[in-house]
XYZ file of C-alpha atoms in Angstrom:
195
model
C -87.921 -18.729 -66.514
C -85.541 -21.355 -67.873
C -82.609 -18.881 -67.784
C -83.443 -18.105 -64.141
C -83.568 -21.799 -63.293
C -80.146 -22.385 -64.971
C -78.687 -19.403 -63.099
C -79.990 -20.759 -59.790
C -78.602 -24.219 -60.580
C -75.158 -22.721 -61.372
C -75.235 -20.685 -58.135
C -76.168 -23.756 -56.174
C -73.307 -25.685 -57.684
C -70.924 -22.850 -56.925
C -72.109 -22.726 -53.302
C -71.585 -26.465 -52.929
C -68.046 -26.134 -54.413
C -67.235 -23.281 -52.015
C -68.495 -25.284 -49.053
C -66.107 -28.100 -49.819
C -62.805 -26.254 -50.212
C -63.360 -22.561 -49.642
C -63.186 -22.837 -45.842
C -59.743 -21.095 -46.023
C -60.974 -18.323 -48.370
C -60.549 -16.321 -45.161
C -58.968 -17.392 -41.909
C -61.443 -18.580 -39.329
C -62.317 -16.319 -36.446
C -59.808 -16.590 -33.663
C -60.742 -18.544 -30.450
C -61.948 -16.752 -27.390
C -59.003 -17.912 -25.305
C -55.323 -18.763 -25.627
C -54.186 -22.274 -24.788
C -51.771 -24.752 -26.307
C -54.405 -26.239 -28.602
C -55.892 -22.990 -29.911
C -52.470 -21.495 -30.568
C -51.374 -24.613 -32.492
C -54.661 -24.567 -34.459
C -54.209 -20.941 -35.360
C -50.821 -21.754 -36.837
C -52.418 -24.540 -38.836
C -55.146 -22.117 -39.996
C -52.465 -19.764 -41.142
C -51.097 -22.556 -43.339
C -54.625 -23.253 -44.675
C -55.184 -19.602 -45.625
C -51.825 -19.296 -47.352
C -52.246 -22.568 -49.118
C -55.743 -21.679 -50.347
C -54.586 -18.420 -51.904
C -51.246 -19.789 -53.029
C -52.849 -22.527 -55.044
C -56.197 -21.106 -56.169
C -56.353 -20.579 -59.960
C -53.144 -22.447 -60.823
C -52.942 -23.485 -64.469
C -51.083 -26.345 -66.087
C -48.156 -24.062 -66.995
C -47.962 -22.840 -63.410
C -47.801 -26.443 -62.080
C -45.103 -27.341 -64.599
C -43.001 -24.320 -63.657
C -39.509 -25.236 -62.439
C -36.949 -22.528 -61.521
C -34.006 -24.736 -62.460
C -33.405 -28.369 -63.643
C -32.403 -29.334 -60.077
C -35.487 -27.794 -58.391
C -38.933 -29.334 -57.942
C -41.762 -28.241 -60.190
C -44.636 -26.364 -58.544
C -46.674 -29.568 -58.869
C -43.991 -31.625 -57.124
C -43.898 -28.959 -54.350
C -47.667 -29.263 -53.982
C -47.258 -33.019 -53.708
C -44.727 -32.479 -50.912
C -47.153 -30.088 -49.076
C -49.862 -32.689 -49.367
C -47.574 -35.248 -47.778
C -46.709 -32.870 -44.931
C -50.391 -32.253 -44.232
C -50.917 -36.023 -44.079
C -48.218 -36.153 -41.403
C -49.932 -33.283 -39.561
C -53.436 -34.679 -39.577
C -52.215 -38.235 -38.821
C -50.548 -37.031 -35.647
C -53.694 -35.302 -34.431
C -55.707 -38.510 -35.165
C -52.977 -40.588 -33.537
C -52.264 -42.518 -36.705
C -48.894 -43.629 -37.975
C -47.434 -42.612 -41.327
C -46.880 -46.072 -42.805
C -44.328 -45.981 -45.648
C -44.442 -49.800 -46.071
C -47.850 -49.587 -47.825
C -48.402 -48.904 -51.516
C -48.970 -45.335 -52.557
C -52.533 -44.189 -53.105
C -54.054 -43.697 -56.518
C -52.934 -40.795 -58.663
C -54.847 -37.633 -57.792
C -55.510 -34.637 -60.045
C -54.273 -31.262 -58.871
C -57.791 -30.278 -57.783
C -58.310 -33.505 -55.882
C -54.912 -33.071 -54.101
C -55.677 -29.447 -53.345
C -59.082 -30.415 -51.808
C -57.535 -33.238 -49.746
C -54.776 -30.926 -48.590
C -57.226 -28.259 -47.383
C -59.365 -30.961 -45.735
C -56.295 -32.319 -43.905
C -55.454 -28.791 -42.647
C -58.990 -28.150 -41.559
C -59.392 -31.461 -39.773
C -56.071 -31.007 -37.921
C -57.097 -27.499 -36.859
C -60.543 -28.625 -35.613
C -58.941 -31.376 -33.483
C -56.309 -28.966 -32.103
C -58.892 -26.366 -31.167
C -60.482 -28.855 -28.843
C -57.149 -30.094 -27.448
C -55.459 -29.576 -24.107
C -51.739 -29.378 -23.488
C -51.857 -32.976 -22.406
C -53.548 -33.944 -25.627
C -50.736 -32.325 -27.606
C -48.277 -34.622 -25.826
C -50.141 -37.595 -27.338
C -50.037 -36.222 -30.894
C -46.775 -37.835 -31.788
C -45.397 -38.010 -35.302
C -44.951 -41.714 -36.021
C -43.129 -43.042 -39.082
C -43.193 -46.711 -40.006
C -40.756 -47.835 -42.698
C -38.802 -50.940 -43.598
C -36.204 -49.786 -41.066
C -38.681 -49.789 -38.224
C -40.712 -47.260 -36.282
C -39.621 -43.729 -35.412
C -41.540 -41.269 -33.111
C -41.217 -37.577 -32.541
C -43.059 -35.351 -30.052
C -45.590 -32.709 -31.132
C -42.840 -30.097 -30.787
C -41.276 -31.489 -33.945
C -44.583 -30.951 -35.786
C -44.195 -27.179 -35.235
C -40.637 -26.850 -36.563
C -40.912 -29.792 -38.976
C -44.002 -30.505 -41.119
C -45.965 -27.409 -40.203
C -43.150 -24.876 -40.707
C -41.930 -26.838 -43.793
C -45.448 -26.694 -45.402
C -45.631 -22.912 -44.833
C -42.122 -22.556 -46.350
C -43.183 -24.523 -49.454
C -46.415 -22.587 -49.935
C -44.156 -19.581 -50.193
C -42.205 -21.359 -52.976
C -45.416 -22.113 -54.886
C -46.368 -18.411 -54.587
C -42.921 -17.455 -55.922
C -43.140 -20.047 -58.737
C -46.608 -18.834 -59.856
C -45.391 -15.230 -59.966
C -42.437 -16.413 -62.158
C -44.771 -18.286 -64.491
C -46.913 -15.210 -65.018
C -49.848 -15.965 -62.652
C -49.127 -13.902 -59.525
C -50.703 -14.342 -56.078
C -53.789 -12.196 -55.540
C -52.433 -8.806 -54.322
C -55.684 -8.206 -52.318
C -54.879 -11.063 -49.900
C -53.864 -9.786 -46.478
C -52.020 -12.542 -44.615
C -51.928 -10.283 -41.515
C -55.708 -9.936 -41.407
C -56.460 -13.306 -42.885
C -58.875 -12.094 -45.557
C -59.051 -10.067 -48.718
C -58.425 -6.362 -48.363
C -61.525 -4.134 -48.450
């Protein structure tokens, strides 16, 4: 009886953990219709799916991997992706990216991974409900000691979103080089594990 109780407790804990970050274990079902918001959201979901599988199971040696002394480590690349997803979600929430404030507390890799996935999911959920007119209001806003700079949502597509996808590919390449390859059963075309 005690063994069964412990097993159920472990399974419950696992289910809770999966609920918090496993929402990109597979890509969400596609929307019923095409519009500016749903297409943008689908691109964001593609990032979430790739990021989930590109970063799941990374070990300390994978995070420390650096292809050359001039290159970022995998951990530094993940930091950059996290920053890009902050820019993405801030635009959809109509918040500026204020570089005049102090940096947040140090996050562990798992905390950063969770926050990155949450940023991606939140941005996607907002975009799915958005009209073309809404997209026009999702400006990228940077505030720095030099002043305020704004870019239209178009720049989100070729800037932070495309850049984040690019860097996930680097993490996948780095993990392969450090001996912990990407799961070969992941189908990015279908957005799920192969049968």
